[in-house]
PDB file of C-alpha atoms in Angstrom:
ATOM      1  CA  MET A   1      83.611 140.326 135.230  1.00 58.00           C
ATOM      2  CA  ALA A   2      87.319 140.558 134.637  1.00 54.00           C
ATOM      3  CA  GLY A   3      88.029 144.086 133.564  1.00 51.00           C
ATOM      4  CA  PRO A   4      90.610 146.180 131.736  1.00 49.00           C
ATOM      5  CA  ASP A   5      94.036 144.604 131.806  1.00 43.00           C
ATOM      6  CA  PHE A   6      97.665 145.094 130.894  1.00 39.00           C
ATOM      7  CA  LEU A   7     100.331 142.597 130.062  1.00 39.00           C
ATOM      8  CA  ALA A   8     103.863 143.766 130.646  1.00 38.00           C
ATOM      9  CA  ASP A   9     105.803 143.607 133.922  1.00 44.00           C
ATOM     10  CA  LYS A  10     107.522 146.922 133.348  1.00 47.00           C
ATOM     11  CA  SER A  11     106.415 149.082 136.262  1.00 47.00           C
ATOM     12  CA  SER A  12     108.844 151.875 137.005  1.00 49.00           C
ATOM     13  CA  GLU A  13     106.894 152.954 140.075  1.00 60.00           C
ATOM     14  CA  PRO A  14     106.759 151.023 143.347  1.00 73.00           C
ATOM     15  CA  PHE A  15     103.283 149.884 144.305  1.00 81.00           C
ATOM     16  CA  ASP A  16     101.693 148.385 147.391  1.00 90.00           C
ATOM     17  CA  LEU A  17      99.103 145.613 147.717  1.00 94.00           C
ATOM     18  CA  GLN A  18      96.740 145.760 150.681  1.00 96.00           C
ATOM     19  CA  PRO A  19      93.701 143.662 151.629  1.00 97.00           C
ATOM     20  CA  ALA A  20      90.399 145.244 150.654  1.00 98.00           C
ATOM     21  CA  THR A  21      89.401 144.958 154.317  1.00 98.00           C
ATOM     22  CA  ASP A  22      91.665 147.973 154.946  1.00 97.00           C
ATOM     23  CA  TYR A  23      89.306 150.256 152.990  1.00 97.00           C
ATOM     24  CA  SER A  24      85.794 151.552 153.485  1.00 98.00           C
ATOM     25  CA  LEU A  25      83.004 150.486 151.158  1.00 98.00           C
ATOM     26  CA  ALA A  26      82.815 154.050 149.871  1.00 98.00           C
ATOM     27  CA  THR A  27      86.512 153.992 148.926  1.00 98.00           C
ATOM     28  CA  LEU A  28      86.241 150.567 147.297  1.00 98.00           C
ATOM     29  CA  ALA A  29      83.215 151.735 145.308  1.00 97.00           C
ATOM     30  CA  GLU A  30      85.164 154.782 144.131  1.00 97.00           C
ATOM     31  CA  ILE A  31      88.088 152.586 143.050  1.00 97.00           C
ATOM     32  CA  PHE A  32      85.691 150.210 141.268  1.00 96.00           C
ATOM     33  CA  THR A  33      84.100 153.109 139.377  1.00 96.00           C
ATOM     34  CA  GLY A  34      87.518 154.421 138.349  1.00 96.00           C
ATOM     35  CA  VAL A  35      88.926 151.186 136.965  1.00 95.00           C
ATOM     36  CA  TYR A  36      85.746 150.475 134.987  1.00 93.00           C
ATOM     37  CA  SER A  37      85.296 154.043 133.724  1.00 91.00           C
ATOM     38  CA  ASP A  38      86.167 153.121 130.109  1.00 88.00           C
ATOM     39  CA  TYR A  39      85.145 149.467 130.122  1.00 85.00           C
ATOM     40  CA  PHE A  40      82.835 147.906 127.503  1.00 81.00           C
ATOM     41  CA  PHE A  41      79.995 149.077 129.730  1.00 77.00           C
ATOM     42  CA  PRO A  42      81.186 151.778 132.186  1.00 78.00           C
ATOM     43  CA  VAL A  43      80.158 151.065 135.769  1.00 85.00           C
ATOM     44  CA  LYS A  44      79.293 153.652 138.390  1.00 91.00           C
ATOM     45  CA  MET A  45      79.409 151.969 141.786  1.00 96.00           C
ATOM     46  CA  ASP A  46      78.204 153.179 145.174  1.00 96.00           C
ATOM     47  CA  ALA A  47      78.756 151.744 148.648  1.00 97.00           C
ATOM     48  CA  GLU A  48      75.238 150.342 148.997  1.00 95.00           C
ATOM     49  CA  THR A  49      75.351 148.484 145.680  1.00 94.00           C
ATOM     50  CA  LEU A  50      78.851 147.200 146.390  1.00 96.00           C
ATOM     51  CA  SER A  51      77.715 145.881 149.771  1.00 96.00           C
ATOM     52  CA  TRP A  52      74.894 143.955 148.045  1.00 93.00           C
ATOM     53  CA  ILE A  53      77.351 142.527 145.483  1.00 94.00           C
ATOM     54  CA  ILE A  54      79.789 141.475 148.210  1.00 95.00           C
ATOM     55  CA  CYS A  55      77.048 139.615 150.071  1.00 93.00           C
ATOM     56  CA  THR A  56      75.346 137.981 147.092  1.00 91.00           C
ATOM     57  CA  GLN A  57      78.551 137.014 145.239  1.00 92.00           C
ATOM     58  CA  SER A  58      80.437 135.669 148.264  1.00 94.00           C
ATOM     59  CA  ILE A  59      83.250 138.182 147.844  1.00 97.00           C
ATOM     60  CA  ASP A  60      86.040 137.691 150.372  1.00 97.00           C
ATOM     61  CA  LEU A  61      87.467 141.130 151.131  1.00 98.00           C
ATOM     62  CA  ALA A  62      90.363 139.579 153.053  1.00 97.00           C
ATOM     63  CA  ALA A  63      91.452 137.763 149.871  1.00 97.00           C
ATOM     64  CA  SER A  64      90.756 140.777 147.637  1.00 98.00           C
ATOM     65  CA  ARG A  65      93.465 143.379 147.060  1.00 97.00           C
ATOM     66  CA  VAL A  66      93.893 147.072 146.279  1.00 97.00           C
ATOM     67  CA  ALA A  67      97.038 148.141 144.398  1.00 96.00           C
ATOM     68  CA  SER A  68      98.286 151.615 145.318  1.00 95.00           C
ATOM     69  CA  ILE A  69     100.999 153.795 143.811  1.00 93.00           C
ATOM     70  CA  GLY A  70     101.795 156.404 146.429  1.00 91.00           C
ATOM     71  CA  THR A  71      98.446 157.846 147.475  1.00 92.00           C
ATOM     72  CA  ILE A  72      96.688 156.708 144.292  1.00 94.00           C
ATOM     73  CA  HIS A  73      94.544 153.576 144.428  1.00 96.00           C
ATOM     74  CA  ALA A  74      95.492 152.361 140.965  1.00 96.00           C
ATOM     75  CA  GLY A  75      93.908 148.902 140.784  1.00 96.00           C
ATOM     76  CA  VAL A  76      91.732 146.340 142.508  1.00 97.00           C
ATOM     77  CA  ILE A  77      90.897 142.642 142.377  1.00 98.00           C
ATOM     78  CA  PHE A  78      87.831 141.203 144.094  1.00 98.00           C
ATOM     79  CA  ILE A  79      87.965 137.499 144.944  1.00 98.00           C
ATOM     80  CA  SER A  80      84.929 135.327 145.710  1.00 98.00           C
ATOM     81  CA  THR A  81      85.256 132.151 147.744  1.00 97.00           C
ATOM     82  CA  ARG A  82      83.130 128.999 147.886  1.00 95.00           C
ATOM     83  CA  GLY A  83      84.449 125.758 149.295  1.00 94.00           C
ATOM     84  CA  LEU A  84      87.746 124.900 147.589  1.00 97.00           C
ATOM     85  CA  SER A  85      87.157 127.279 144.663  1.00 97.00           C
ATOM     86  CA  GLN A  86      87.766 130.964 144.160  1.00 98.00           C
ATOM     87  CA  ARG A  87      86.549 133.337 141.452  1.00 98.00           C
ATOM     88  CA  VAL A  88      87.955 136.587 140.117  1.00 98.00           C
ATOM     89  CA  ALA A  89      84.728 138.542 140.543  1.00 97.00           C
ATOM     90  CA  ALA A  90      86.216 141.788 139.187  1.00 96.00           C
ATOM     91  CA  MET A  91      89.646 143.170 138.346  1.00 95.00           C
ATOM     92  CA  GLY A  92      90.834 146.404 136.809  1.00 94.00           C
ATOM     93  CA  VAL A  93      93.366 149.214 136.804  1.00 95.00           C
ATOM     94  CA  LEU A  94      92.934 152.953 136.344  1.00 95.00           C
ATOM     95  CA  PRO A  95      93.415 153.934 132.669  1.00 93.00           C
ATOM     96  CA  ASP A  96      96.465 156.136 133.415  1.00 92.00           C
ATOM     97  CA  HIS A  97      98.280 153.282 135.183  1.00 92.00           C
ATOM     98  CA  ARG A  98      97.874 150.485 132.673  1.00 89.00           C
ATOM     99  CA  GLY A  99     100.826 148.962 130.861  1.00 87.00           C
ATOM    100  CA  GLN A 100     102.866 148.763 134.073  1.00 85.00           C
ATOM    101  CA  GLY A 101     102.156 145.133 134.947  1.00 89.00           C
ATOM    102  CA  LEU A 102      99.738 145.815 137.801  1.00 92.00           C
ATOM    103  CA  GLY A 103      97.070 143.526 136.357  1.00 92.00           C
ATOM    104  CA  ARG A 104      99.500 140.652 135.985  1.00 94.00           C
ATOM    105  CA  ARG A 105     100.754 141.144 139.523  1.00 93.00           C
ATOM    106  CA  LEU A 106      97.251 141.346 140.977  1.00 96.00           C
ATOM    107  CA  ILE A 107      96.198 138.078 139.380  1.00 96.00           C
ATOM    108  CA  ARG A 108      99.528 136.374 140.126  1.00 96.00           C
ATOM    109  CA  HIS A 109      99.285 137.379 143.800  1.00 96.00           C
ATOM    110  CA  SER A 110      95.727 136.015 143.964  1.00 97.00           C
ATOM    111  CA  ILE A 111      96.784 132.704 142.397  1.00 97.00           C
ATOM    112  CA  GLU A 112      99.719 132.335 144.773  1.00 97.00           C
ATOM    113  CA  ASN A 113      97.550 133.231 147.760  1.00 97.00           C
ATOM    114  CA  ALA A 114      94.876 130.731 146.693  1.00 97.00           C
ATOM    115  CA  ARG A 115      97.416 127.916 146.317  1.00 97.00           C
ATOM    116  CA  ALA A 116      99.037 128.727 149.655  1.00 97.00           C
ATOM    117  CA  ASN A 117      95.642 128.498 151.351  1.00 96.00           C
ATOM    118  CA  GLY A 118      94.695 125.160 149.816  1.00 97.00           C
ATOM    119  CA  PHE A 119      92.246 126.188 147.115  1.00 97.00           C
ATOM    120  CA  ARG A 120      92.056 123.854 144.137  1.00 97.00           C
ATOM    121  CA  ARG A 121      90.381 125.893 141.418  1.00 97.00           C
ATOM    122  CA  MET A 122      90.062 129.483 140.243  1.00 98.00           C
ATOM    123  CA  VAL A 123      87.479 130.663 137.730  1.00 98.00           C
ATOM    124  CA  LEU A 124      86.690 133.931 135.977  1.00 98.00           C
ATOM    125  CA  GLU A 125      84.645 135.319 133.105  1.00 97.00           C
ATOM    126  CA  VAL A 126      85.998 137.654 130.448  1.00 96.00           C
ATOM    127  CA  ILE A 127      84.280 139.386 127.534  1.00 95.00           C
ATOM    128  CA  ASP A 128      85.202 137.510 124.368  1.00 94.00           C
ATOM    129  CA  GLU A 129      86.297 140.722 122.613  1.00 93.00           C
ATOM    130  CA  ASN A 130      88.750 141.623 125.388  1.00 92.00           C
ATOM    131  CA  ALA A 131      91.831 140.301 123.581  1.00 92.00           C
ATOM    132  CA  LYS A 132      94.360 141.743 126.043  1.00 90.00           C
ATOM    133  CA  ALA A 133      92.638 140.142 129.018  1.00 92.00           C
ATOM    134  CA  LEU A 134      92.397 136.803 127.228  1.00 95.00           C
ATOM    135  CA  THR A 135      96.129 136.920 126.479  1.00 94.00           C
ATOM    136  CA  LEU A 136      96.931 137.731 130.094  1.00 94.00           C
ATOM    137  CA  TYR A 137      94.773 134.995 131.592  1.00 96.00           C
ATOM    138  CA  ARG A 138      96.046 132.381 129.178  1.00 96.00           C
ATOM    139  CA  ALA A 139      99.603 133.379 130.083  1.00 95.00           C
ATOM    140  CA  MET A 140      98.698 132.831 133.744  1.00 96.00           C
ATOM    141  CA  GLY A 141      97.430 129.314 133.013  1.00 96.00           C
ATOM    142  CA  PHE A 142      93.675 129.831 132.661  1.00 98.00           C
ATOM    143  CA  GLU A 143      91.900 127.772 130.013  1.00 98.00           C
ATOM    144  CA  ILE A 144      88.624 128.543 128.225  1.00 98.00           C
ATOM    145  CA  THR A 145      85.928 126.059 129.195  1.00 97.00           C
ATOM    146  CA  ARG A 146      82.854 127.482 127.408  1.00 97.00           C
ATOM    147  CA  ARG A 147      81.161 130.568 126.002  1.00 98.00           C
ATOM    148  CA  LEU A 148      78.481 132.331 128.034  1.00 98.00           C
ATOM    149  CA  VAL A 149      75.656 134.380 126.532  1.00 98.00           C
ATOM    150  CA  GLY A 150      72.811 136.582 127.676  1.00 97.00           C
ATOM    151  CA  TYR A 151      69.347 137.459 126.414  1.00 98.00           C
ATOM    152  CA  GLU A 152      67.163 140.556 126.146  1.00 98.00           C
ATOM    153  CA  ARG A 153      63.420 140.954 125.706  1.00 97.00           C
ATOM    154  CA  LEU A 154      62.091 144.421 124.939  1.00 95.00           C
ATOM    155  CA  ALA A 155      59.007 145.745 126.694  1.00 94.00           C
ATOM    156  CA  ASP A 156      55.656 145.154 124.955  1.00 89.00           C
ATOM    157  CA  ASP A 157      51.944 145.304 125.708  1.00 86.00           C
ATOM    158  CA  LYS A 158      51.135 141.721 124.766  1.00 87.00           C
ATOM    159  CA  VAL A 159      48.297 139.986 126.619  1.00 86.00           C
ATOM    160  CA  TYR A 160      49.057 136.465 127.880  1.00 85.00           C
ATOM    161  CA  PRO A 161      46.144 134.026 128.197  1.00 83.00           C
ATOM    162  CA  ASP A 162      48.025 131.335 130.123  1.00 80.00           C
ATOM    163  CA  ILE A 163      49.222 133.267 133.180  1.00 89.00           C
ATOM    164  CA  GLU A 164      49.285 131.651 136.599  1.00 92.00           C
ATOM    165  CA  LYS A 165      49.007 133.140 140.064  1.00 92.00           C
ATOM    166  CA  LEU A 166      52.518 133.595 141.431  1.00 96.00           C
ATOM    167  CA  GLU A 167      53.358 133.033 145.071  1.00 97.00           C
ATOM    168  CA  GLU A 168      56.354 134.816 146.540  1.00 97.00           C
ATOM    169  CA  LEU A 169      58.796 132.765 148.599  1.00 96.00           C
ATOM    170  CA  ASP A 170      62.256 132.888 150.152  1.00 97.00           C
ATOM    171  CA  PRO A 171      65.006 132.670 147.476  1.00 95.00           C
ATOM    172  CA  ARG A 172      66.614 129.969 149.615  1.00 96.00           C
ATOM    173  CA  ASP A 173      63.646 127.746 148.794  1.00 97.00           C
ATOM    174  CA  VAL A 174      64.444 128.166 145.100  1.00 97.00           C
ATOM    175  CA  ALA A 175      68.088 127.336 145.828  1.00 96.00           C
ATOM    176  CA  LYS A 176      66.968 124.137 147.566  1.00 96.00           C
ATOM    177  CA  ALA A 177      64.866 123.213 144.533  1.00 97.00           C
ATOM    178  CA  ILE A 178      67.860 123.850 142.258  1.00 96.00           C
ATOM    179  CA  VAL A 179      69.983 121.489 144.361  1.00 96.00           C
ATOM    180  CA  HIS A 180      67.396 118.775 143.792  1.00 95.00           C
ATOM    181  CA  ASP A 181      66.350 119.448 140.181  1.00 96.00           C
ATOM    182  CA  GLY A 182      68.802 121.915 138.671  1.00 94.00           C
ATOM    183  CA  THR A 183      71.190 121.375 135.757  1.00 93.00           C
ATOM    184  CA  PRO A 184      74.589 120.237 137.105  1.00 92.00           C
ATOM    185  CA  GLY A 185      77.808 122.042 136.294  1.00 93.00           C
ATOM    186  CA  LEU A 186      76.384 125.527 135.740  1.00 95.00           C
ATOM    187  CA  PRO A 187      78.632 128.619 135.853  1.00 95.00           C
ATOM    188  CA  TRP A 188      79.511 130.175 139.211  1.00 94.00           C
ATOM    189  CA  GLN A 189      76.763 132.816 139.096  1.00 92.00           C
ATOM    190  CA  ARG A 190      74.039 130.308 138.184  1.00 93.00           C
ATOM    191  CA  THR A 191      74.553 127.687 140.881  1.00 93.00           C
ATOM    192  CA  ALA A 192      72.453 126.930 143.942  1.00 94.00           C
ATOM    193  CA  ASP A 193      75.364 128.069 146.134  1.00 93.00           C
ATOM    194  CA  GLY A 194      74.983 131.566 144.745  1.00 91.00           C
ATOM    195  CA  PHE A 195      71.224 131.647 145.082  1.00 94.00           C
ATOM    196  CA  TYR A 196      71.456 130.759 148.773  1.00 94.00           C
ATOM    197  CA  ALA A 197      73.089 134.186 149.204  1.00 92.00           C
ATOM    198  CA  ILE A 198      70.416 136.123 147.294  1.00 91.00           C
ATOM    199  CA  GLN A 199      68.714 138.830 149.324  1.00 90.00           C
ATOM    200  CA  PRO A 200      66.354 141.788 148.778  1.00 92.00           C
ATOM    201  CA  PRO A 201      65.713 143.620 146.572  1.00 92.00           C
ATOM    202  CA  SER A 202      65.862 140.368 144.571  1.00 95.00           C
ATOM    203  CA  ARG A 203      62.603 138.405 144.718  1.00 97.00           C
ATOM    204  CA  ALA A 204      61.622 134.766 144.248  1.00 98.00           C
ATOM    205  CA  PHE A 205      58.335 133.301 142.994  1.00 98.00           C
ATOM    206  CA  THR A 206      56.722 129.949 142.396  1.00 98.00           C
ATOM    207  CA  ILE A 207      53.814 128.428 140.537  1.00 97.00           C
ATOM    208  CA  PRO A 208      53.407 125.895 143.343  1.00 95.00           C
ATOM    209  CA  ASN A 209      55.042 122.549 142.577  1.00 91.00           C
ATOM    210  CA  ARG A 210      55.420 123.479 138.917  1.00 96.00           C
ATOM    211  CA  ALA A 211      57.985 126.263 138.387  1.00 98.00           C
ATOM    212  CA  PHE A 212      60.304 128.648 140.243  1.00 98.00           C
ATOM    213  CA  ALA A 213      61.948 131.963 139.390  1.00 98.00           C
ATOM    214  CA  ILE A 214      64.290 134.540 140.896  1.00 98.00           C
ATOM    215  CA  ILE A 215      64.337 138.103 139.542  1.00 98.00           C
ATOM    216  CA  SER A 216      66.509 141.107 140.415  1.00 95.00           C
ATOM    217  CA  HIS A 217      67.165 144.740 139.420  1.00 94.00           C
ATOM    218  CA  LEU A 218      63.416 145.344 139.312  1.00 95.00           C
ATOM    219  CA  THR A 219      62.531 148.925 138.343  1.00 96.00           C
ATOM    220  CA  ASP A 220      59.698 150.577 136.425  1.00 96.00           C
ATOM    221  CA  LYS A 221      61.611 149.928 133.198  1.00 96.00           C
ATOM    222  CA  GLN A 222      63.511 146.668 133.582  1.00 97.00           C
ATOM    223  CA  ALA A 223      63.991 143.394 135.427  1.00 98.00           C
ATOM    224  CA  HIS A 224      66.654 140.677 135.368  1.00 97.00           C
ATOM    225  CA  ILE A 225      65.879 136.971 135.390  1.00 98.00           C
ATOM    226  CA  GLU A 226      68.401 135.183 137.588  1.00 96.00           C
ATOM    227  CA  ALA A 227      66.863 131.705 137.595  1.00 96.00           C
ATOM    228  CA  ILE A 228      64.030 129.726 136.025  1.00 97.00           C
ATOM    229  CA  LEU A 229      63.509 126.167 137.226  1.00 97.00           C
ATOM    230  CA  VAL A 230      60.917 123.535 136.399  1.00 97.00           C
ATOM    231  CA  PRO A 231      61.111 120.329 138.489  1.00 97.00           C
ATOM    232  CA  ARG A 232      62.036 117.272 136.437  1.00 95.00           C
ATOM    233  CA  ALA A 233      58.614 115.685 136.871  1.00 95.00           C
ATOM    234  CA  ARG A 234      56.945 118.773 135.363  1.00 96.00           C
ATOM    235  CA  ARG A 235      59.218 119.379 132.377  1.00 95.00           C
ATOM    236  CA  ARG A 236      58.032 119.451 128.751  1.00 94.00           C
ATOM    237  CA  GLN A 237      54.588 120.552 129.924  1.00 95.00           C
ATOM    238  CA  GLY A 238      55.008 124.285 129.248  1.00 95.00           C
ATOM    239  CA  TRP A 239      55.521 125.404 132.844  1.00 97.00           C
ATOM    240  CA  GLY A 240      58.704 127.336 132.107  1.00 97.00           C
ATOM    241  CA  THR A 241      56.887 129.378 129.475  1.00 96.00           C
ATOM    242  CA  ARG A 242      53.926 129.895 131.811  1.00 96.00           C
ATOM    243  CA  MET A 243      56.298 131.181 134.490  1.00 97.00           C
ATOM    244  CA  LEU A 244      57.788 133.677 132.031  1.00 97.00           C
ATOM    245  CA  HIS A 245      54.355 134.813 130.865  1.00 96.00           C
ATOM    246  CA  SER A 246      53.192 135.207 134.455  1.00 96.00           C
ATOM    247  CA  LEU A 247      56.235 137.341 135.244  1.00 96.00           C
ATOM    248  CA  PHE A 248      55.653 139.472 132.126  1.00 96.00           C
ATOM    249  CA  ALA A 249      51.999 139.978 133.111  1.00 94.00           C
ATOM    250  CA  THR A 250      52.821 140.720 136.748  1.00 95.00           C
ATOM    251  CA  TYR A 251      55.468 143.294 135.795  1.00 95.00           C
ATOM    252  CA  PRO A 252      54.318 144.705 132.430  1.00 94.00           C
ATOM    253  CA  GLY A 253      56.062 147.379 130.402  1.00 94.00           C
ATOM    254  CA  ARG A 254      59.576 146.261 131.300  1.00 96.00           C
ATOM    255  CA  THR A 255      62.603 145.146 129.354  1.00 97.00           C
ATOM    256  CA  TRP A 256      63.746 141.751 130.640  1.00 98.00           C
ATOM    257  CA  TRP A 257      67.408 140.808 130.802  1.00 97.00           C
ATOM    258  CA  VAL A 258      69.373 137.631 131.338  1.00 97.00           C
ATOM    259  CA  THR A 259      73.028 138.509 131.927  1.00 96.00           C
ATOM    260  CA  ALA A 260      75.770 136.831 129.883  1.00 96.00           C
ATOM    261  CA  THR A 261      76.382 134.019 132.349  1.00 96.00           C
ATOM    262  CA  VAL A 262      74.347 131.303 130.598  1.00 97.00           C
ATOM    263  CA  PRO A 263      76.135 128.527 128.642  1.00 97.00           C
ATOM    264  CA  GLU A 264      75.331 129.153 124.978  1.00 96.00           C
ATOM    265  CA  ASP A 265      74.047 125.591 124.530  1.00 95.00           C
ATOM    266  CA  LEU A 266      71.695 125.724 127.552  1.00 95.00           C
ATOM    267  CA  ALA A 267      68.088 125.916 126.260  1.00 92.00           C
ATOM    268  CA  PRO A 268      68.551 128.737 123.719  1.00 94.00           C
ATOM    269  CA  ASP A 269      65.229 127.874 122.053  1.00 96.00           C
ATOM    270  CA  PHE A 270      63.414 128.416 125.355  1.00 96.00           C
ATOM    271  CA  PHE A 271      64.461 132.070 125.415  1.00 96.00           C
ATOM    272  CA  LEU A 272      64.204 132.706 121.674  1.00 96.00           C
ATOM    273  CA  ASN A 273      60.717 131.171 121.463  1.00 95.00           C
ATOM    274  CA  ASN A 274      59.564 133.456 124.286  1.00 95.00           C
ATOM    275  CA  GLY A 275      60.468 136.737 122.640  1.00 95.00           C
ATOM    276  CA  PHE A 276      64.075 137.107 123.765  1.00 97.00           C
ATOM    277  CA  LYS A 277      67.001 137.766 121.475  1.00 97.00           C
ATOM    278  CA  LYS A 278      70.631 137.024 122.198  1.00 96.00           C
ATOM    279  CA  GLY A 279      72.463 139.905 123.830  1.00 95.00           C
ATOM    280  CA  ALA A 280      75.439 141.558 122.154  1.00 93.00           C
ATOM    281  CA  LEU A 281      77.705 140.804 125.120  1.00 93.00           C
ATOM    282  CA  ARG A 282      79.336 137.369 125.249  1.00 96.00           C
ATOM    283  CA  GLN A 283      81.861 135.997 127.710  1.00 97.00           C
ATOM    284  CA  TYR A 284      84.282 133.136 128.055  1.00 98.00           C
ATOM    285  CA  GLU A 285      84.392 131.154 131.262  1.00 98.00           C
ATOM    286  CA  MET A 286      88.034 130.410 132.096  1.00 98.00           C
ATOM    287  CA  VAL A 287      89.328 127.996 134.720  1.00 98.00           C
ATOM    288  CA  LEU A 288      92.724 127.499 136.361  1.00 98.00           C
ATOM    289  CA  ASN A 289      93.521 124.170 138.035  1.00 97.00           C
ATOM    290  CA  LEU A 290      95.486 125.276 141.093  1.00 96.00           C
ATOM    291  CA  GLU A 291      96.685 121.732 141.785  1.00 91.00           C
ATOM    292  CA  ARG A 292      98.575 121.649 138.516  1.00 77.00           C
ATOM    293  CA  ASN A 293     102.185 122.814 138.589  1.00 61.00           C
TER     294      ASN A 293
END
């Protein structure tokens, strides 16, 4: 979720970089809201939601930074850490302080810090229409690896004849199943590592021994699908579709979302044949090899 960016190193004002650990969650949420206030989809963050994101996305506040100009918190970069890889989970600068090189300096500092600490890879996602951000990240050495898409299914009152009884289980059990039977090489937010960190209010379900699912952001009007898995021995038998139909029947009257973190060539017919359409938002996954000079 790399945010609004700026290219030139032409800051006329001195600025300070401090670890995000120096700030309260409330302050970090306020900064986050400010830098994404005019983004493609403006974000209003609060401390509770930010705490959930930090936990579920493995965000390392000690590696994350806040850029300040005087008393103004002008920019922020949140860094996630797993093993020898890091991810730019979010980055942005207040609209009035763009064009001063803060974005470039935030990402450069994070790259230098990652190399100094022995990390081998840095990854991020950027909206494909964000030309300025793409230019910046390419200039910093990131390379596009693939396009990521999302899906949306509007609420309906359809009756499904093939629903199954769902059993709720610990999301970690789904993560274990993904380790064994999941598609290798998925994006950061779709890997088993990430699902091990999932916590309430996200929920996990199974059709025992046949299919698994994790959903989040469940309200009276919407729900997000985070994972659908059918064990290899049960594939091509319709269990993925039955899991979807069972979810739709269990939580009727909702719009269902899959965020734009799915490789565009990963089972598009599965979603389209089950009433989803491709979302308008598309992203590029970009990777920097930190071992390369």
